[in-house]
Every structure is written in C-alpha cells, then in structure tokens.
Amino acid sequence: MERLQGLLDAGLESLREGRVADARAAFAAVLEVSPRHPDAHYLLAHTAFLAGEMDEAERAIGLALLHDPKRPDFHLFYGNVLQRQGKLPAAEQKYRDALRHAPGYAEGELNLGNVL
C-alpha cells in the first residue's frame, strides 16, 4: 500500500511540475500493481487530457467510473472530456450525473450551465 501511495504522490508531483510523461508513467505503474485503482485511472485520464489525447482520456475516465461510479469529480471530468470532443449532449449528462451524486456541486453547476 505504501508503494502505491508513493507512486501516486510521485505522479502528482510530476503533474505539478508539468512533467506529464513522468506523471503518466507513475500512474500506469500504480495500475500494473492495482488494475482497479480508480484514482490512478482518473489521474491517467488527466495526463491524457493534458496531452490532447481525448480518446485515451475518455477511456481512462470511463475505467475510473467503472471502479468507483459514485464519484462526482469523475463524472465532472468525464463531462469535460466529452465537451472538449464536442459531444455536448453526452457532456451535459455527465455534469447532471455529477450533480446527482453531489447536489449543489458548484463546479458541476457551472459546467452544466456552460454546456447548455
């Protein structure tokens, strides 16, 4: 468990420093040890998003939701990916899903308003 947390922390530090490839490698290493780790999938989706790889971002955030379907931040980020792809009705639904799991979620309300 300590090893996983160390890898996650290293990946987050890499993201903060703008080293997306290093962050991606750290999150992928977490998934090699724990393939169902929702946060690693979520963070891997972020690295793909930052790299402009929307199909990969969508795949990774979908896996995060598969393993933890009630996380409003996961639904919100999925909506962001879909919105970036121009899939506005699907993005709207993901923002609504985020609000279903966290009523009053300000960022979810803002993003829903923007997509509408």
CSV table of C-alpha atoms in Angstrom, one decimal:
chain,number,residue,atom,x,y,z
A,1,MET,CA,0.0,0.0,0.0
A,2,GLU,CA,2.9,2.4,0.8
A,3,ARG,CA,4.3,1.7,-2.6
A,4,LEU,CA,1.1,2.6,-4.4
A,5,GLN,CA,0.8,5.9,-2.4
A,6,GLY,CA,4.4,6.7,-3.2
A,7,LEU,CA,3.8,6.2,-6.9
A,8,LEU,CA,0.6,8.3,-6.7
A,9,ASP,CA,2.5,11.0,-4.8
A,10,ALA,CA,5.3,11.0,-7.4
A,11,GLY,CA,2.8,11.2,-10.2
A,12,LEU,CA,1.1,14.2,-8.6
A,13,GLU,CA,4.4,15.9,-8.0
A,14,SER,CA,5.3,15.4,-11.7
A,15,LEU,CA,2.0,16.9,-12.7
A,16,ARG,CA,2.5,19.9,-10.5
A,17,GLU,CA,5.9,20.4,-12.2
A,18,GLY,CA,4.5,19.9,-15.7
A,19,ARG,CA,6.2,16.6,-16.3
A,20,VAL,CA,3.2,14.9,-17.9
A,21,ALA,CA,5.1,11.9,-19.3
A,22,ASP,CA,6.6,11.2,-15.8
A,23,ALA,CA,3.2,11.5,-14.2
A,24,ARG,CA,1.7,9.2,-16.8
A,25,ALA,CA,4.4,6.6,-16.1
A,26,ALA,CA,3.8,6.8,-12.3
A,27,PHE,CA,0.0,6.3,-12.7
A,28,ALA,CA,0.5,3.5,-15.1
A,29,ALA,CA,2.8,1.8,-12.6
A,30,VAL,CA,0.1,2.0,-10.0
A,31,LEU,CA,-2.3,0.3,-12.4
A,32,GLU,CA,0.2,-2.5,-13.0
A,33,VAL,CA,0.1,-3.3,-9.3
A,34,SER,CA,-3.6,-2.5,-8.8
A,35,PRO,CA,-5.5,-2.5,-12.1
A,36,ARG,CA,-8.8,-1.5,-10.4
A,37,HIS,CA,-7.4,1.6,-8.7
A,38,PRO,CA,-10.0,4.3,-9.6
A,39,ASP,CA,-7.8,7.3,-8.7
A,40,ALA,CA,-4.9,6.1,-10.9
A,41,HIS,CA,-7.3,5.7,-13.8
A,42,TYR,CA,-8.7,9.2,-13.1
A,43,LEU,CA,-5.2,10.8,-12.9
A,44,LEU,CA,-4.1,8.9,-16.0
A,45,ALA,CA,-7.1,10.5,-17.8
A,46,HIS,CA,-5.9,13.9,-16.7
A,47,THR,CA,-2.5,13.2,-18.2
A,48,ALA,CA,-4.1,12.2,-21.5
A,49,PHE,CA,-6.3,15.2,-21.4
A,50,LEU,CA,-3.3,17.5,-20.9
A,51,ALA,CA,-1.5,15.8,-23.8
A,52,GLY,CA,-4.6,16.4,-26.0
A,53,GLU,CA,-5.3,12.6,-26.3
A,54,MET,CA,-9.1,12.8,-25.8
A,55,ASP,CA,-9.9,9.2,-26.8
A,56,GLU,CA,-7.4,8.0,-24.2
A,57,ALA,CA,-8.7,10.4,-21.6
A,58,GLU,CA,-12.2,9.1,-22.3
A,59,ARG,CA,-11.1,5.5,-22.0
A,60,ALA,CA,-9.3,6.1,-18.7
A,61,ILE,CA,-12.0,8.2,-17.0
A,62,GLY,CA,-14.5,5.5,-18.1
A,63,LEU,CA,-12.4,2.9,-16.3
A,64,ALA,CA,-12.2,5.2,-13.2
A,65,LEU,CA,-16.0,5.4,-13.2
A,66,LEU,CA,-16.4,1.6,-13.7
A,67,HIS,CA,-14.4,1.1,-10.5
A,68,ASP,CA,-16.0,4.0,-8.5
A,69,PRO,CA,-19.3,5.1,-10.1
A,70,LYS,CA,-20.4,7.5,-7.4
A,71,ARG,CA,-17.6,10.0,-7.6
A,72,PRO,CA,-18.9,13.3,-8.7
A,73,ASP,CA,-15.4,14.5,-9.7
A,74,PHE,CA,-15.1,11.6,-12.0
A,75,HIS,CA,-18.4,12.4,-13.7
A,76,LEU,CA,-17.4,16.0,-13.9
A,77,PHE,CA,-14.1,15.3,-15.6
A,78,TYR,CA,-15.8,12.9,-18.0
A,79,GLY,CA,-18.1,15.7,-18.9
A,80,ASN,CA,-15.1,17.9,-19.5
A,81,VAL,CA,-13.5,15.4,-21.8
A,82,LEU,CA,-16.8,14.9,-23.7
A,83,GLN,CA,-17.3,18.7,-24.0
A,84,ARG,CA,-13.8,19.1,-25.4
A,85,GLN,CA,-14.6,16.5,-28.0
A,86,GLY,CA,-17.8,18.4,-29.0
A,87,LYS,CA,-20.1,15.7,-27.6
A,88,LEU,CA,-22.3,18.2,-25.8
A,89,PRO,CA,-25.4,16.1,-25.1
A,90,ALA,CA,-23.2,13.4,-23.5
A,91,ALA,CA,-21.2,16.1,-21.6
A,92,GLU,CA,-24.5,17.5,-20.3
A,93,GLN,CA,-25.5,14.1,-19.0
A,94,LYS,CA,-22.2,13.6,-17.2
A,95,TYR,CA,-22.5,17.0,-15.5
A,96,ARG,CA,-26.0,16.0,-14.4
A,97,ASP,CA,-24.6,12.7,-13.1
A,98,ALA,CA,-22.1,14.7,-11.1
A,99,LEU,CA,-24.9,16.8,-9.6
A,100,ARG,CA,-27.0,13.7,-8.9
A,101,HIS,CA,-24.1,12.4,-6.7
A,102,ALA,CA,-23.4,15.8,-5.2
A,103,PRO,CA,-26.3,18.2,-5.3
A,104,GLY,CA,-25.1,21.8,-5.2
A,105,TYR,CA,-21.6,20.8,-6.6
A,106,ALA,CA,-20.6,24.3,-7.8
A,107,GLU,CA,-18.3,23.2,-10.5
A,108,GLY,CA,-20.8,20.8,-11.8
A,109,GLU,CA,-23.5,23.5,-11.9
A,110,LEU,CA,-21.1,25.9,-13.7
A,111,ASN,CA,-20.1,23.3,-16.3
A,112,LEU,CA,-23.7,22.3,-16.9
A,113,GLY,CA,-24.6,25.9,-17.4
A,114,ASN,CA,-21.7,26.3,-19.8
A,115,VAL,CA,-22.6,23.3,-21.9
A,116,LEU,CA,-26.2,24.3,-22.1
